[in-house]
Amino acid sequence: KLASLPDDTLVYCGHDYTVENYQFALSIEPDNQAVKRCLSEVRQAQRAGRQTVSSTMLCERTINPFLRADTSELKTALNMPQAQAVEVFAELRRRKDGFFV
């Protein structure tokens, strides 16, 4: 349901795990330039004392692996090229549950 929201919809989370979430995304797709760029921007904002909590659905659809479970790029990164999105999502959840920075 989230993925169907308009691109400019603002997303606010209850806790700021932005850096950790980007690090997780990079553990799945280490060459994802969009995630690398966003991680760099967030770290810079944190150093400057700025908030990092809001995002947009466009950004989330681009970098959040859970919202990209149906993409061939993510399926390939997980070595699940023929998997259904729900299977990819479940594998992401399993890996995220065991992911510690």
Short mmCIF file of C-alpha atoms in Angstrom, two decimals:
data_model
loop_
_atom_site.label_atom_id
_atom_site.label_comp_id
_atom_site.label_asym_id
_atom_site.label_seq_id
_atom_site.Cartn_x
_atom_site.Cartn_y
_atom_site.Cartn_z
CA LYS A 1 0.00 0.00 0.00
CA LEU A 2 2.85 2.40 0.75
CA ALA A 3 4.32 1.95 -2.71
CA SER A 4 1.11 3.27 -4.28
CA LEU A 5 1.40 6.68 -2.58
CA PRO A 6 2.36 9.68 -4.77
CA ASP A 7 6.08 10.37 -5.23
CA ASP A 8 5.95 13.62 -3.26
CA THR A 9 4.34 12.04 -0.17
CA LEU A 10 6.47 12.82 2.87
CA VAL A 11 7.48 9.83 5.00
CA TYR A 12 8.25 10.24 8.70
CA CYS A 13 9.45 7.32 10.80
CA GLY A 14 9.06 6.87 14.53
CA HIS A 15 12.76 6.26 15.13
CA ASP A 16 15.79 7.48 13.21
CA TYR A 17 17.53 4.39 11.88
CA THR A 18 18.39 6.08 8.59
CA VAL A 19 22.12 5.32 8.63
CA GLU A 20 21.57 1.73 9.73
CA ASN A 21 18.91 1.21 7.05
CA TYR A 22 21.20 2.56 4.34
CA GLN A 23 24.02 0.34 5.60
CA PHE A 24 21.69 -2.64 5.39
CA ALA A 25 20.68 -1.67 1.85
CA LEU A 26 24.37 -1.49 0.90
CA SER A 27 24.98 -4.92 2.42
CA ILE A 28 22.49 -6.24 -0.15
CA GLU A 29 23.56 -4.03 -3.07
CA PRO A 30 27.08 -2.74 -2.36
CA ASP A 31 27.30 -0.95 -5.71
CA ASN A 32 23.97 0.91 -5.44
CA GLN A 33 25.04 4.49 -6.14
CA ALA A 34 21.72 6.00 -5.03
CA VAL A 35 22.07 4.47 -1.57
CA LYS A 36 25.72 5.52 -1.34
CA ARG A 37 24.76 9.09 -2.21
CA CYS A 38 21.91 9.17 0.31
CA LEU A 39 24.11 7.70 3.06
CA SER A 40 26.72 10.36 2.41
CA GLU A 41 24.08 13.11 2.53
CA VAL A 42 22.61 11.79 5.79
CA ARG A 43 26.00 11.55 7.47
CA GLN A 44 26.76 15.11 6.37
CA ALA A 45 23.41 16.31 7.76
CA GLN A 46 24.07 14.55 11.06
CA ARG A 47 27.50 16.18 11.37
CA ALA A 48 25.82 19.55 10.78
CA GLY A 49 23.21 18.79 13.46
CA ARG A 50 20.31 18.64 10.99
CA GLN A 51 17.37 16.23 11.07
CA THR A 52 17.47 13.20 8.80
CA VAL A 53 14.05 11.75 9.49
CA SER A 54 11.76 12.84 6.65
CA SER A 55 11.93 11.32 3.19
CA THR A 56 9.67 11.08 0.16
CA MET A 57 8.04 8.06 -1.41
CA LEU A 58 10.10 8.68 -4.55
CA CYS A 59 13.29 8.41 -2.50
CA GLU A 60 12.03 5.36 -0.60
CA ARG A 61 11.02 3.58 -3.82
CA THR A 62 14.51 4.25 -5.17
CA ILE A 63 16.61 3.13 -2.20
CA ASN A 64 14.51 1.07 0.22
CA PRO A 65 15.06 -2.61 -0.63
CA PHE A 66 11.74 -3.58 0.94
CA LEU A 67 9.95 -1.37 -1.59
CA ARG A 68 12.05 -2.81 -4.42
CA ALA A 69 11.36 -6.51 -3.81
CA ASP A 70 9.85 -6.82 -7.28
CA THR A 71 12.88 -5.45 -9.16
CA SER A 72 15.24 -7.61 -11.19
CA GLU A 73 18.24 -5.74 -9.73
CA LEU A 74 17.35 -6.69 -6.17
CA LYS A 75 16.42 -10.25 -7.09
CA THR A 76 19.79 -10.63 -8.79
CA ALA A 77 21.62 -9.15 -5.80
CA LEU A 78 19.95 -11.74 -3.57
CA ASN A 79 20.61 -14.55 -6.08
CA MET A 80 16.84 -15.03 -6.41
CA PRO A 81 16.22 -14.10 -10.07
CA GLN A 82 13.03 -16.14 -10.45
CA ALA A 83 11.54 -15.42 -7.02
CA GLN A 84 8.23 -13.72 -6.41
CA ALA A 85 8.29 -10.34 -4.66
CA VAL A 86 6.87 -11.85 -1.46
CA GLU A 87 9.75 -14.36 -1.34
CA VAL A 88 12.28 -11.58 -1.87
CA PHE A 89 10.62 -9.51 0.86
CA ALA A 90 10.78 -12.47 3.26
CA GLU A 91 14.48 -12.98 2.51
CA LEU A 92 15.15 -9.29 3.08
CA ARG A 93 13.31 -9.47 6.41
CA ARG A 94 15.33 -12.54 7.43
CA ARG A 95 18.58 -10.77 6.60
CA LYS A 96 17.52 -7.54 8.28
CA ASP A 97 16.62 -9.42 11.46
CA GLY A 98 20.20 -10.70 11.60
CA PHE A 99 21.87 -7.46 10.52
CA PHE A 100 23.89 -5.60 13.09
CA VAL A 101 26.16 -2.64 12.43
#
